[in-house]
XYZ file of C-alpha atoms in Angstrom:
675
model
C -38.952 -0.876 -1.776
C -40.068 0.918 1.700
C -36.575 2.445 3.053
C -35.400 5.757 2.880
C -32.105 5.894 0.885
C -29.675 8.437 1.888
C -27.056 8.880 -1.300
C -23.171 11.035 -0.317
C -21.132 11.718 -4.241
C -17.870 12.987 -2.747
C -15.733 14.927 -5.768
C -12.101 14.188 -3.498
C -10.843 17.180 -4.673
C -10.142 16.029 -9.034
C -9.532 12.166 -8.087
C -12.938 11.666 -8.758
C -14.351 14.899 -9.790
C -11.546 14.682 -12.719
C -13.298 12.049 -14.529
C -16.958 11.940 -12.800
C -19.874 14.683 -13.384
C -20.278 13.878 -9.890
C -23.155 16.308 -9.798
C -25.021 15.179 -12.050
C -24.168 11.238 -10.989
C -25.571 12.583 -7.266
C -28.660 13.966 -9.950
C -29.210 10.983 -11.423
C -29.562 8.739 -7.991
C -32.655 11.500 -7.180
C -34.334 11.169 -10.395
C -33.914 7.380 -10.955
C -33.405 4.939 -8.494
C -35.815 3.743 -6.168
C -35.687 4.766 -2.372
C -33.613 7.422 -2.734
C -35.291 10.391 -1.257
C -32.112 12.587 -0.564
C -28.801 12.814 -2.981
C -25.470 15.360 -2.908
C -22.054 15.763 -3.802
C -18.820 17.731 -1.603
C -15.393 18.198 -2.034
C -14.644 15.378 0.553
C -17.037 13.694 2.055
C -15.123 12.535 4.491
C -14.747 15.768 6.373
C -16.603 16.804 9.141
C -18.695 18.679 7.026
C -19.186 15.923 5.281
C -20.070 13.882 8.059
C -22.513 16.788 9.513
C -24.182 16.520 6.762
C -24.590 13.166 5.736
C -25.656 13.375 9.599
C -27.881 16.078 9.471
C -30.136 14.444 6.821
C -30.626 11.309 8.898
C -31.707 13.497 11.476
C -34.131 15.482 9.225
C -35.156 13.294 6.077
C -35.446 10.250 8.420
C -33.686 7.955 5.931
C -32.522 4.524 6.853
C -30.227 3.532 4.977
C -27.141 5.957 3.772
C -25.086 5.250 0.465
C -21.781 7.125 -0.053
C -19.885 6.783 -3.704
C -16.116 8.092 -2.735
C -13.005 6.281 -2.012
C -12.426 2.391 -0.761
C -14.790 0.863 2.368
C -10.691 -0.203 2.887
C -9.932 3.161 3.719
C -12.561 5.399 5.036
C -15.484 2.628 5.951
C -15.023 3.090 9.448
C -15.080 6.635 8.740
C -19.426 6.589 7.369
C -19.583 4.497 10.229
C -19.613 6.536 12.813
C -21.210 9.072 11.303
C -24.638 7.161 10.668
C -24.313 6.141 14.655
C -23.638 9.941 15.723
C -26.819 10.208 14.069
C -28.423 7.590 15.631
C -28.540 5.103 12.794
C -27.336 1.118 12.949
C -23.367 1.876 10.648
C -24.117 -1.018 9.268
C -27.015 -0.211 6.954
C -24.225 1.884 5.186
C -22.942 1.399 2.227
C -19.767 2.524 -0.475
C -19.463 2.537 -3.671
C -15.653 2.591 -4.614
C -15.667 5.754 -7.577
C -11.797 5.870 -7.113
C -10.077 3.712 -6.657
C -12.638 1.467 -8.977
C -13.515 4.022 -12.116
C -11.514 7.001 -12.234
C -8.535 6.173 -11.317
C -8.361 2.778 -13.623
C -10.066 4.642 -16.678
C -9.043 8.713 -18.317
C -12.692 7.731 -20.575
C -14.840 9.614 -18.884
C -17.981 8.533 -20.616
C -17.267 4.985 -19.816
C -16.437 6.519 -15.861
C -19.671 7.550 -14.990
C -21.859 4.909 -17.272
C -19.638 2.350 -14.597
C -20.081 5.221 -11.282
C -23.621 5.176 -12.162
C -23.808 1.183 -12.154
C -22.210 1.240 -8.784
C -24.072 3.028 -7.093
C -27.419 1.865 -8.575
C -26.091 -1.886 -6.989
C -24.988 -0.534 -3.994
C -28.630 1.936 -3.958
C -30.869 -2.149 -4.488
C -28.074 -4.119 -2.253
C -28.048 -1.150 0.935
C -32.511 -1.619 1.379
C -31.556 -5.859 1.912
C -28.735 -4.785 4.231
C -30.112 -5.794 7.961
C -29.276 -4.387 11.592
C -25.906 -5.968 12.702
C -23.508 -4.912 16.215
C -20.621 -5.566 17.397
C -19.180 -7.469 19.930
C -16.082 -7.083 21.868
C -13.577 -8.434 23.373
C -11.236 -8.055 26.602
C -7.496 -7.402 26.086
C -4.868 -9.782 28.107
C -1.910 -6.372 28.268
C 0.668 -9.477 27.384
C 2.109 -8.505 24.299
C 4.858 -11.015 22.196
C 7.185 -9.167 20.383
C 9.253 -11.407 17.943
C 12.589 -10.924 16.686
C 15.460 -8.695 18.720
C 16.781 -6.284 16.357
C 16.219 -3.190 17.148
C 13.208 -2.669 16.040
C 11.921 -5.961 18.310
C 14.116 -3.871 21.218
C 12.707 -0.634 21.021
C 9.087 -2.100 20.954
C 9.883 -3.813 23.760
C 11.125 -0.913 26.182
C 8.454 0.908 25.459
C 5.528 -1.453 26.248
C 7.904 -2.204 29.667
C 8.587 0.572 30.161
C 4.684 1.466 30.207
C 3.920 -1.064 32.808
C 3.301 -4.288 30.226
C 4.555 -7.589 29.998
C 6.170 -8.633 27.214
C 7.920 -11.889 26.115
C 10.394 -11.093 23.453
C 11.363 -14.317 21.452
C 14.500 -14.445 19.253
C 15.998 -17.772 16.948
C 19.404 -16.620 17.542
C 21.461 -16.985 21.017
C 21.503 -13.352 21.539
C 19.333 -10.390 20.810
C 21.290 -7.833 18.798
C 19.707 -8.418 15.509
C 22.490 -6.884 12.235
C 23.266 -3.529 14.240
C 25.190 -5.570 16.468
C 27.011 -6.739 13.600
C 27.962 -3.154 12.423
C 30.772 -0.599 14.121
C 29.580 2.892 13.071
C 26.354 4.526 12.079
C 25.413 7.217 9.682
C 25.001 9.707 8.801
C 27.065 10.594 12.665
C 29.539 7.864 12.362
C 28.375 7.325 15.834
C 29.758 3.176 17.762
C 26.737 0.978 16.846
C 27.137 -0.905 19.669
C 27.594 2.371 21.875
C 24.399 3.190 20.732
C 22.835 -0.698 21.073
C 24.642 -2.314 23.652
C 22.929 0.141 26.715
C 19.465 -0.861 25.152
C 20.544 -4.902 25.069
C 21.231 -4.324 28.400
C 17.922 -2.913 29.622
C 16.491 -5.644 28.042
C 17.852 -8.467 29.503
C 17.220 -6.704 33.290
C 13.916 -5.566 32.994
C 11.512 -6.491 35.216
C 8.754 -6.491 32.170
C 10.345 -8.546 29.737
C 10.408 -12.323 29.698
C 13.776 -13.004 27.037
C 13.832 -15.707 25.206
C 16.455 -16.555 23.097
C 16.938 -19.115 21.210
C 13.340 -19.892 20.746
C 10.911 -20.271 18.177
C 7.534 -19.076 17.582
C 5.508 -23.212 16.897
C 1.750 -22.201 16.745
C -0.994 -19.878 17.428
C -4.104 -19.014 17.179
C -6.736 -17.666 18.732
C -7.407 -14.032 17.988
C -7.382 -10.461 18.701
C -6.840 -9.247 22.119
C -6.360 -13.228 23.514
C -4.047 -14.748 21.039
C -2.279 -19.153 22.463
C 1.024 -19.106 21.729
C 3.641 -22.157 21.598
C 7.041 -21.276 21.407
C 9.597 -23.415 20.803
C 13.446 -22.803 23.281
C 15.504 -25.298 21.703
C 18.579 -26.536 24.439
C 21.471 -24.198 24.966
C 22.860 -27.414 26.565
C 23.824 -25.037 29.376
C 21.259 -24.841 32.545
C 20.612 -20.476 32.793
C 20.507 -20.838 36.231
C 23.466 -22.280 37.153
C 25.762 -20.015 34.529
C 27.309 -17.180 35.435
C 28.516 -16.128 32.228
C 32.549 -16.387 33.596
C 33.065 -17.592 29.839
C 35.146 -20.580 30.851
C 33.445 -22.846 28.992
C 34.542 -21.093 25.743
C 37.682 -20.892 26.982
C 38.845 -23.992 27.099
C 36.895 -25.758 24.509
C 39.084 -27.218 21.868
C 37.120 -27.107 18.653
C 36.514 -24.252 16.664
C 35.372 -23.297 13.881
C 34.838 -20.724 11.319
C 31.952 -18.635 12.167
C 29.452 -17.774 9.174
C 26.668 -16.317 11.068
C 28.561 -13.548 13.083
C 31.270 -12.847 11.630
C 30.220 -13.186 8.500
C 32.786 -16.218 7.472
C 35.534 -13.601 8.224
C 36.290 -15.173 11.941
C 36.473 -18.221 14.087
C 34.090 -19.110 16.964
C 34.565 -21.612 19.441
C 32.096 -25.138 19.072
C 30.845 -23.451 22.902
C 29.815 -19.390 21.711
C 28.371 -16.597 22.655
C 27.795 -14.585 19.628
C 29.535 -11.587 20.690
C 31.178 -10.267 24.013
C 28.278 -8.101 24.115
C 25.583 -10.343 23.886
C 22.281 -10.673 25.562
C 21.553 -12.508 27.846
C 24.955 -13.612 28.572
C 24.912 -17.962 28.666
C 26.319 -19.607 25.654
C 25.518 -21.940 23.557
C 26.438 -25.619 22.559
C 26.624 -25.780 18.663
C 25.847 -29.386 18.707
C 27.213 -30.013 14.758
C 30.130 -29.191 16.204
C 30.689 -29.976 19.381
C 33.459 -32.772 19.786
C 31.299 -34.800 22.376
C 28.202 -34.870 20.063
C 30.788 -36.153 17.144
C 32.205 -38.538 18.769
C 31.011 -39.198 22.152
C 34.132 -37.894 23.925
C 35.681 -34.712 25.175
C 33.367 -32.694 27.843
C 35.588 -30.005 28.750
C 33.666 -27.706 29.237
C 31.730 -29.662 31.202
C 34.521 -30.067 33.391
C 36.015 -27.258 33.468
C 32.823 -25.070 34.563
C 32.769 -24.508 37.859
C 29.456 -24.493 37.903
C 28.700 -27.391 36.843
C 25.913 -25.454 34.118
C 26.761 -27.217 31.308
C 23.539 -30.335 30.813
C 24.524 -32.983 27.602
C 20.860 -34.183 28.610
C 19.099 -31.274 28.259
C 16.313 -30.715 25.304
C 14.406 -28.378 23.660
C 11.107 -27.001 25.912
C 7.911 -26.037 24.974
C 6.314 -23.158 26.611
C 2.328 -21.604 26.151
C 1.600 -17.983 26.657
C -1.161 -15.651 26.649
C -1.210 -13.318 25.010
C -3.145 -10.200 23.644
C -1.074 -8.744 20.644
C 2.209 -9.877 18.823
C 4.420 -7.570 17.326
C 6.821 -9.427 14.276
C 9.834 -8.118 13.672
C 11.565 -10.249 12.078
C 14.072 -8.307 9.759
C 16.304 -9.622 6.759
C 18.484 -11.330 4.894
C 21.761 -10.130 3.242
C 20.555 -10.857 -1.061
C 23.402 -13.588 -1.408
C 26.331 -11.575 -4.005
C 26.794 -15.309 -5.276
C 24.005 -14.714 -6.916
C 26.000 -12.528 -10.172
C 28.597 -14.063 -10.870
C 29.983 -11.228 -12.908
C 31.417 -9.250 -9.885
C 33.818 -12.158 -8.721
C 32.227 -12.520 -5.728
C 33.852 -15.904 -3.884
C 35.839 -15.999 -6.724
C 38.036 -13.088 -6.664
C 39.510 -13.005 -3.427
C 39.257 -9.550 -2.624
C 36.068 -8.852 -3.218
C 34.222 -8.393 -0.017
C 30.707 -8.462 1.191
C 29.329 -5.186 2.625
C 28.232 -7.025 5.900
C 32.101 -9.104 5.652
C 33.046 -4.788 5.619
C 31.264 -4.101 8.165
C 33.094 -7.128 10.104
C 36.673 -5.756 8.766
C 36.126 -2.221 9.866
C 34.843 -2.963 13.727
C 37.051 -3.195 16.173
C 35.980 -6.266 18.105
C 35.718 -7.700 14.187
C 38.507 -10.590 13.656
C 41.379 -7.938 12.107
C 40.645 -5.408 15.332
C 39.517 -2.756 12.489
C 42.050 -3.310 10.473
C 40.879 -2.876 6.879
C 42.968 -5.453 4.874
C 42.672 -7.349 1.965
C 41.793 -11.664 2.055
C 45.148 -12.505 3.388
C 44.696 -10.167 6.314
C 47.809 -8.020 6.396
C 48.169 -5.526 3.193
C 46.147 -2.721 3.704
C 44.598 -1.811 -0.027
C 45.573 1.071 -1.887
C 42.496 1.463 -4.238
C 38.791 0.922 -3.332
C 35.925 0.467 -5.081
C 32.281 0.580 -3.800
C 29.657 -1.240 -6.006
C 25.656 0.110 -5.381
C 22.725 -1.759 -5.326
C 23.648 -5.567 -5.412
C 20.650 -7.184 -5.995
C 18.459 -4.703 -5.540
C 17.335 -2.216 -8.595
C 17.651 -4.887 -10.585
C 14.785 -6.625 -12.421
C 16.472 -9.782 -12.366
C 16.650 -10.139 -9.366
C 15.402 -7.515 -6.848
C 13.702 -4.013 -8.869
C 13.071 -1.885 -5.230
C 16.165 0.178 -3.819
C 17.506 -1.348 -0.872
C 17.480 2.117 1.039
C 20.330 2.197 2.702
C 23.098 1.066 0.817
C 23.881 4.293 -0.568
C 24.409 6.142 2.548
C 26.248 2.866 4.131
C 29.138 3.530 0.827
C 29.375 6.915 2.052
C 29.907 5.640 5.299
C 32.156 2.857 4.331
C 34.229 5.721 1.911
C 34.802 7.789 4.599
C 36.325 4.864 7.111
C 38.569 3.523 4.138
C 40.098 6.769 3.261
C 40.565 7.101 7.330
C 41.831 3.638 8.430
C 43.998 3.969 4.959
C 44.268 6.401 2.832
C 43.107 4.178 0.055
C 41.473 6.196 -3.349
C 37.635 5.098 -2.807
C 35.535 4.702 -6.057
C 31.682 4.740 -5.546
C 30.427 3.180 -8.599
C 26.503 4.476 -8.188
C 23.588 4.668 -10.226
C 21.566 7.297 -8.215
C 22.666 8.444 -4.994
C 20.100 8.673 -2.110
C 20.476 10.659 0.175
C 17.467 11.808 1.715
C 17.310 11.600 4.893
C 18.319 14.555 7.812
C 22.146 15.241 7.428
C 22.588 12.784 4.994
C 22.778 15.625 1.561
C 25.510 16.727 3.850
C 27.112 13.583 4.555
C 27.378 12.981 0.903
C 28.871 16.362 0.884
C 31.294 15.908 3.526
C 33.129 13.038 1.378
C 33.328 14.845 -2.130
C 35.325 17.343 -0.135
C 37.565 14.240 1.872
C 37.876 13.277 -2.025
C 35.905 10.112 -2.754
C 35.581 9.721 -6.487
C 31.826 9.149 -7.936
C 31.135 7.495 -11.094
C 27.529 7.716 -12.204
C 27.282 3.581 -13.859
C 26.027 0.135 -13.355
C 28.603 -1.821 -13.085
C 29.491 -4.952 -15.865
C 31.862 -7.038 -15.028
C 34.763 -7.176 -12.071
C 37.733 -9.263 -13.332
C 41.514 -9.962 -11.936
C 42.064 -10.418 -16.598
C 44.419 -7.842 -16.984
C 44.436 -5.661 -20.475
C 46.851 -3.313 -19.680
C 49.730 -1.968 -18.130
C 49.164 -0.845 -14.429
C 46.303 -3.861 -14.431
C 49.017 -6.386 -13.266
C 47.935 -7.716 -10.203
C 45.001 -5.396 -9.909
C 41.078 -6.250 -9.815
C 39.366 -3.997 -12.670
C 36.065 -2.933 -12.051
C 34.356 -2.514 -15.958
C 31.241 -0.376 -16.346
C 30.617 2.344 -18.651
C 30.233 5.823 -16.959
C 26.622 7.732 -17.997
C 28.125 11.253 -17.289
C 31.109 11.000 -19.606
C 29.985 8.853 -21.523
C 32.328 6.374 -22.140
C 33.913 2.823 -20.685
C 36.192 2.605 -17.520
C 38.291 -0.201 -16.410
C 39.668 0.629 -13.080
C 42.496 -1.078 -11.339
C 42.010 -1.504 -7.987
C 42.978 -3.897 -5.111
C 39.898 -4.382 -2.448
C 36.541 -3.890 -4.524
C 33.352 -3.996 -1.817
C 29.356 -5.386 -3.169
C 26.913 -3.188 -1.566
C 24.716 -6.263 -1.617
C 21.084 -5.647 -1.430
C 18.129 -6.026 1.628
C 15.957 -9.443 0.520
C 12.886 -10.252 3.148
C 13.696 -13.186 5.104
C 13.351 -17.045 3.768
C 11.165 -18.375 5.651
C 8.751 -14.504 5.548
C 6.119 -16.768 3.457
C 5.516 -19.437 6.514
C 5.933 -16.698 9.292
C 3.106 -14.644 7.435
C 1.684 -18.057 7.500
C 1.836 -19.264 10.659
C 0.451 -15.838 11.887
C -2.161 -15.737 9.522
C -0.657 -12.133 7.982
C 0.211 -11.457 3.890
C 3.282 -11.175 2.098
C 3.442 -8.853 -0.615
C 6.110 -10.553 -3.472
C 8.580 -10.238 -2.569
C 8.711 -11.158 0.839
C 7.607 -8.334 2.427
C 5.163 -8.364 5.041
C 1.509 -6.170 3.963
C 0.789 -3.363 5.866
C -2.818 -2.464 6.577
C -2.338 0.719 4.825
C 1.229 2.235 3.808
C 0.105 5.407 4.889
C -2.006 5.126 7.569
C -1.916 2.103 9.022
C 1.626 1.086 8.130
C 2.956 -0.913 10.904
C -0.951 -2.512 11.236
C -2.225 -5.821 9.333
C -5.322 -6.902 7.910
C -5.256 -9.087 11.414
C -6.380 -7.709 13.980
C -4.175 -7.202 17.125
C -0.450 -8.209 14.870
C 1.477 -5.818 13.215
C 4.420 -5.792 11.988
C 8.250 -3.080 12.976
C 11.563 -3.044 10.899
C 12.718 -4.288 7.772
C 10.010 -7.266 7.466
C 7.904 -4.615 5.764
C 10.136 -3.476 3.546
C 13.953 -2.040 3.367
C 14.252 1.008 5.879
C 17.637 2.366 8.049
C 18.150 2.514 11.406
C 16.193 5.067 12.138
C 13.024 4.702 9.990
C 13.578 1.498 12.152
C 13.235 2.680 15.544
C 10.554 4.610 14.174
C 8.001 1.745 13.413
C 9.290 -0.141 16.746
C 8.233 2.518 18.359
C 4.715 2.918 16.277
C 3.723 -0.495 17.107
C 4.420 0.148 20.370
C 2.956 3.188 20.581
C -0.495 0.703 18.729
C -0.371 -1.823 21.102
C -0.673 0.902 24.458
C -3.586 1.883 22.790
C -5.844 -1.573 22.691
C -4.659 -2.578 26.558
C -5.510 0.819 27.412
C -8.993 0.630 26.211
C -9.880 -2.633 28.407
C -11.750 -4.729 25.090
C -11.718 -4.197 21.518
C -14.392 -4.610 19.313
C -15.223 -7.396 16.792
C -16.903 -6.952 13.367
C -19.809 -8.031 12.994
C -19.315 -9.027 9.264
C -19.182 -12.810 9.863
C -20.736 -15.973 9.138
C -23.032 -17.863 11.166
C -23.686 -22.056 10.497
C -27.980 -22.722 10.816
C -26.943 -26.231 12.495
C -29.964 -27.297 11.913
C -28.636 -27.728 8.140
C -25.057 -29.087 8.663
C -24.434 -32.024 7.586
C -21.428 -32.204 9.782
C -18.768 -32.584 6.048
C -16.822 -30.243 7.267
C -15.350 -28.865 4.327
C -15.582 -25.684 5.843
C -13.076 -26.706 8.261
C -10.765 -26.710 6.005
C -11.008 -23.897 3.603
C -11.146 -21.420 6.522
C -8.088 -18.950 5.902
C -8.424 -17.716 9.727
C -8.643 -21.278 11.479
C -12.190 -20.089 12.563
C -14.283 -23.104 12.094
C -14.096 -26.267 14.553
C -16.164 -29.202 14.918
C -18.505 -30.201 17.568
C -18.052 -33.695 18.556
C -21.096 -33.170 20.415
C -23.864 -32.108 18.324
C -21.907 -33.550 14.571
C -21.685 -29.711 13.805
C -19.024 -27.337 12.838
C -18.741 -23.912 14.651
C -17.651 -21.055 13.989
C -15.089 -19.034 16.452
C -17.003 -15.338 15.050
C -13.757 -13.674 16.799
C -11.940 -15.010 14.113
C -13.839 -15.111 10.529
C -13.076 -12.564 8.806
C -16.561 -12.357 7.022
C -14.291 -13.574 3.225
C -16.918 -16.329 2.380
C -15.458 -18.964 1.654
C -17.059 -21.083 3.578
C -19.804 -19.849 2.058
C -19.339 -19.968 -1.433
C -17.958 -24.220 -0.173
C -20.674 -25.421 1.708
C -22.444 -27.776 -0.276
C -26.031 -27.679 1.964
C -26.495 -24.566 2.341
C -25.613 -24.295 5.632
C -23.824 -21.350 6.130
C -24.730 -17.332 5.577
C -22.079 -14.214 5.632
C -24.150 -11.269 7.522
C -24.345 -8.221 4.593
C -23.501 -11.664 2.312
C -27.308 -12.929 1.499
C -28.683 -14.200 -1.914
C -30.884 -11.352 -1.543
C -28.795 -8.880 -1.515
C -26.394 -10.417 -3.935
C -29.080 -10.410 -6.272
C -30.443 -7.455 -5.511
C -26.988 -5.483 -6.262
C -26.102 -7.286 -9.464
C -29.621 -6.340 -10.626
C -28.178 -2.378 -10.317
C -25.060 -2.799 -11.422
C -27.079 -4.368 -14.720
C -29.256 -0.788 -14.444
C -29.022 0.027 -18.228
C -29.056 -3.341 -19.188
C -33.535 -4.909 -20.396
C -34.734 -7.861 -22.043
C -35.499 -8.319 -25.362
C -39.252 -7.255 -24.492
C -38.354 -4.221 -22.827
C -39.466 -5.783 -19.260
C -37.644 -4.927 -16.269
C -36.887 -8.515 -13.651
C -39.197 -8.482 -10.929
C -36.891 -7.827 -7.839
C -36.585 -10.478 -5.509
C -38.253 -11.141 -1.897
C -36.344 -10.162 1.084
C -35.411 -12.690 3.290
C -36.632 -15.034 1.035
C -33.505 -18.225 1.738
C -30.447 -17.565 4.092
C -26.663 -16.999 1.893
């Protein structure tokens, strides 16, 4: 080989150097690997000084290839490519070996670690010598943005973008924006009125000239790529003409049909068949529930139509499809609450006065079904004692092992509201109290001073079976008090279950539709948990709020703002760079079998009917190699994944393997065949 290779080994503090002899590895590479003319180790190769080290060697030693043994290419691949480019070397002639994630973090055996590190460096050195120069392409960015989800995260992201002068399409599947926050009474730890905080933001969205609000709508299809997405939306029929409706509410008043409101009022209140979810809803237009409407059931009634002063009711209205073009997409689809019926020993649905946390939010709310009075299911009696059970469906390996992040503080808020409104005794059954944000610990201390009782221990059962005097007619909460080391039975009038947060039931379908990934629990996966928490592995698609994982309102708002800032950054640049490590179809060898079309996970391959061959959209291709491996005619090659490169890397990895007679295998001929 005639290439001049520089090898750079990073200590990464003690992350790599703690397990691997980095100095010895660099020396070994220089002495034993063909083509290596420079080999160095450095404390932090990703630092400015480390990058300058590489740049100087490229200029002074005439390096034509660079290998960096450090952390994952996912984390610092761009860093070292940039260093190469700064020195005039094509950035795609740099290869990384992951010595941290694949070696030092996965073994405590230093001898094995050093052997594997040598193999990875050897493989990278062999491979990089076959790599070819590549050039990234640029595509323009459409300045319009789609925001999916009208909760507080989506509202914040939309307003930030709209205020910056960019057009936003905000899509919400419910009739009104607002999300879960619209159902809350107070917010912790400041006890601000949730509606007072939220509704001005909702009004701003509804009136903003740069926001096209599409409520009662859903995304049907998404295609395209970063900077140029084509989206098809389905706007469901409200049976109310928005151009004519004034939002006067006469149709709601005159509707004779009442139904239980299972969504906004959590089953505690009623709404009409023609309804607005809540008085401050945005937009103000009502919607007809066709499953409850008498006209859709029996073909008679039409009271709403008869009394509507503007003739806005339209029973013939149908769903409409809307096609839009956007450059970026922000997903803020929120969360679902854990179904507390899945833990039958807690009695929800069987014992009348066991409430969920969302039901209690509605009880406390002045606009709720009891006008803010904390009463039991009979609607009259105030409780004299209340138990609050934490971690229902979270921090439990049988259901969800993760912490839901908000239950501790919400339970403190509930305790305060119960004592303030009823003067009842409040018992809080917790595993650990997690009050680790600004003002949270002070709020906990406030509840201690107010007299809330804290019992550390997971509740075993909630029952109405009295066994001792004083338990008759009560709900008995049985738990182990792990601080006192005793079993306790606490009789109370009301029990509140702090239901954990879960991903949306359709999260996996949504992820598939937008081409992003989910965790096993259904939370959307970020590009990097610390450095890119709102970006995804699909360029141009961002996530914000609780669709990424459980979090409180301040963190949700912060993510909404962060996602909008990321989008603004791309819009301001006006164009985005497309990675050149993609697949290519050699038309002369393509048989037109279309196997690759069906296998591509990014929908990047189309079929040219005129030429009868498959064609790759390189802006969509992620270079995963699925089509390369599947093509029976070997008509597809992957940049940086040619047969020569793969075989060379394998030979390098097997550096310490010799044949029975001690002979080494011959190196493959360069550019012999396409992949």
